Amino acid sequence: MAKGAQAREHVFVAELAGETAKARLAARLAKEDLTRLMGLWGSDLDYQVPNSLPPAPQIRRQTRYHRGRSPQEPYRPADR
């Protein structure tokens, strides 16, 4: 490998290490803030924060129908 390419790779790896350290520090500080907001202390500090939320449950939407209208027509309240 040429010295220039090796130097670029070394700089790239060093930048990645720096970004990883910043991300880990930000995560640690965010968890610390969350812990303070929740008022936890002592043995309660051993909680884990997941990387992502579970998928939201699928909710079936119920359509409202007015008496005397077909189910294909959307519900429209009467004018007052």
XYZ file of N, CA and C in Angstrom:
240
model
N 0.863 -1.180 0.000
C 0.000 0.000 0.000
C 0.905 1.237 0.000
N 0.556 2.200 -0.781
C 1.341 3.431 -0.860
C 1.202 4.228 0.436
N 2.206 5.006 0.742
C 2.200 5.771 1.997
C 1.051 6.760 2.068
N 0.701 7.366 0.936
C -0.420 8.312 0.915
C -1.738 7.625 1.231
N -1.973 6.458 0.619
C -3.200 5.708 0.871
C -3.239 5.224 2.317
N -2.092 4.807 2.829
C -2.026 4.348 4.205
C -2.323 5.496 5.174
N -1.814 6.675 4.866
C -2.062 7.842 5.712
C -3.545 8.219 5.683
N -4.167 8.178 4.488
C -5.602 8.485 4.376
C -6.426 7.482 5.175
N -6.061 6.218 5.094
C -6.783 5.190 5.844
C -6.620 5.412 7.348
N -5.424 5.771 7.767
C -5.173 6.032 9.185
C -6.019 7.209 9.677
N -6.092 8.263 8.885
C -6.914 9.426 9.247
C -8.383 9.035 9.306
N -8.835 8.223 8.339
C -10.223 7.781 8.298
C -10.573 6.972 9.549
N -9.702 6.049 9.928
C -9.944 5.231 11.111
C -9.954 6.099 12.368
N -9.067 7.070 12.442
C -9.030 7.971 13.589
C -10.308 8.806 13.672
N -10.820 9.278 12.537
C -12.070 10.045 12.527
C -13.238 9.181 12.979
N -13.268 7.928 12.512
C -14.340 7.021 12.945
C -14.284 6.785 14.447
N -13.081 6.616 14.974
C -12.939 6.407 16.419
C -13.428 7.634 17.188
N -13.116 8.814 16.692
C -13.581 10.040 17.337
C -15.089 10.171 17.300
N -15.700 9.874 16.160
C -17.159 9.950 16.035
C -17.838 8.920 16.933
N -17.254 7.723 17.007
C -17.816 6.682 17.879
C -17.760 7.125 19.334
N -16.644 7.714 19.741
C -16.511 8.194 21.118
C -17.532 9.291 21.413
N -17.747 10.196 20.470
C -18.742 11.264 20.654
C -20.144 10.680 20.799
N -20.472 9.678 19.967
C -21.800 9.058 20.017
C -22.019 8.337 21.340
N -20.993 7.626 21.814
C -21.120 6.923 23.092
C -21.285 7.905 24.248
N -20.553 8.998 24.208
C -20.667 10.018 25.249
C -22.063 10.645 25.225
N -22.570 10.950 24.039
C -23.910 11.536 23.922
C -24.967 10.577 24.457
N -24.814 9.284 24.168
C -25.774 8.294 24.670
C -25.707 8.206 26.186
N -24.510 8.212 26.738
C -24.344 8.133 28.190
C -24.951 9.368 28.862
N -24.719 10.549 28.294
C -25.273 11.777 28.873
C -26.797 11.806 28.770
N -27.336 11.304 27.657
C -28.791 11.265 27.493
C -29.419 10.321 28.512
N -28.776 9.172 28.755
C -29.303 8.237 29.754
C -29.224 8.857 31.150
N -28.164 9.595 31.415
C -28.025 10.268 32.699
C -29.143 11.295 32.896
N -29.442 12.068 31.848
C -30.543 13.042 31.920
C -31.877 12.335 32.158
N -32.091 11.233 31.442
C -33.332 10.469 31.603
C -33.453 9.933 33.023
N -32.350 9.441 33.560
C -32.343 8.920 34.927
C -32.730 10.014 35.916
N -32.193 11.203 35.730
C -32.531 12.324 36.623
C -33.999 12.719 36.485
N -34.484 12.776 35.237
C -35.887 13.148 35.020
C -36.848 12.150 35.651
N -36.478 10.860 35.613
C -37.348 9.835 36.194
C -37.167 9.726 37.703
N -36.144 10.405 38.249
C -35.922 10.382 39.692
C -35.404 9.058 40.215
N -34.644 8.332 39.399
C -34.141 7.024 39.809
C -32.838 7.155 40.569
N -32.586 6.204 41.462
C -31.319 6.150 42.170
C -31.157 4.750 42.745
N -29.991 4.453 43.249
C -29.729 3.147 43.858
C -29.778 2.013 42.851
N -30.468 0.937 43.220
C -30.531 -0.248 42.349
C -31.388 -0.011 41.102
N -32.152 1.068 41.071
C -32.978 1.381 39.892
C -32.144 1.835 38.696
N -30.863 2.093 38.905
C -30.017 2.607 37.831
C -29.585 1.540 36.836
N -29.953 0.289 37.050
C -29.539 -0.803 36.163
C -30.495 -1.021 34.993
N -31.278 -0.037 34.610
C -32.219 -0.223 33.499
C -31.492 -0.120 32.159
N -32.076 -0.736 31.146
C -31.532 -0.700 29.792
C -32.474 0.098 28.901
N -31.911 0.883 28.029
C -32.693 1.644 27.065
C -32.558 0.952 25.716
N -33.664 0.517 25.098
C -33.563 -0.177 23.809
C -33.112 0.778 22.701
N -32.533 0.216 21.665
C -32.086 1.021 20.526
C -33.246 1.569 19.720
N -34.371 0.862 19.727
C -35.539 1.332 18.975
C -36.805 0.877 19.693
N -37.891 1.529 19.369
C -39.180 1.161 19.931
C -39.757 -0.029 19.177
N -40.599 -0.832 19.840
C -41.248 -1.924 19.116
C -42.241 -1.352 18.110
N -42.589 -2.116 17.092
C -43.545 -1.592 16.106
C -44.901 -1.327 16.754
N -45.562 -0.299 16.276
C -46.881 0.058 16.802
C -47.897 -0.998 16.396
N -48.851 -1.305 17.257
C -49.870 -2.293 16.898
C -50.758 -1.768 15.778
N -51.219 -2.675 14.967
C -52.125 -2.304 13.880
C -53.523 -2.110 14.460
N -54.103 -0.952 14.227
C -55.433 -0.640 14.738
C -56.394 -0.564 13.569
N -57.442 -1.330 13.676
C -58.456 -1.294 12.618
C -59.328 -0.075 12.830
N -59.475 0.693 11.798
C -60.298 1.899 11.878
C -61.752 1.534 11.665
N -62.594 2.018 12.555
C -64.026 1.777 12.419
C -64.648 2.985 11.749
N -65.438 2.715 10.748
C -66.130 3.782 10.040
C -67.511 3.957 10.659
N -67.896 5.192 10.881
C -69.207 5.478 11.451
C -70.206 5.687 10.315
N -71.371 5.089 10.465
C -72.414 5.229 9.449
C -73.652 5.854 10.080
N -74.319 6.652 9.303
C -75.571 7.267 9.733
C -76.703 6.348 9.307
N -77.721 6.223 10.173
C -78.872 5.392 9.811
C -79.493 5.870 8.513
N -79.851 4.934 7.672
C -80.511 5.273 6.429
C -79.549 5.464 5.270
N -78.267 5.402 5.508
C -77.280 5.533 4.426
C -76.603 4.188 4.213
N -76.129 4.015 3.032
C -75.441 2.761 2.742
C -74.051 2.782 3.367
N -73.487 1.607 3.662
C -72.153 1.556 4.255
C -71.067 2.136 3.349
N -71.318 2.253 2.056
C -70.314 2.805 1.153
C -70.208 4.325 1.278
N -71.275 4.973 1.734
C -71.258 6.421 1.879
C -70.593 6.792 3.203
N -69.707 7.765 3.209
C -69.073 8.174 4.468
C -70.066 8.890 5.375
N -69.801 8.863 6.649
C -70.651 9.528 7.627
C -70.482 11.040 7.501
N -71.579 11.744 7.409
C -71.575 13.207 7.388
C -72.639 13.667 8.376
N -72.246 14.408 9.402
C -73.236 14.881 10.373
C -74.247 15.818 9.709
N -75.444 15.847 10.236
C -76.500 16.691 9.682
C -76.167 18.160 9.930
N -76.536 19.017 8.994
C -76.321 20.452 9.155
C -77.230 20.954 10.254
N -76.726 21.889 11.040
C -77.531 22.434 12.142
C -77.742 23.888 11.959
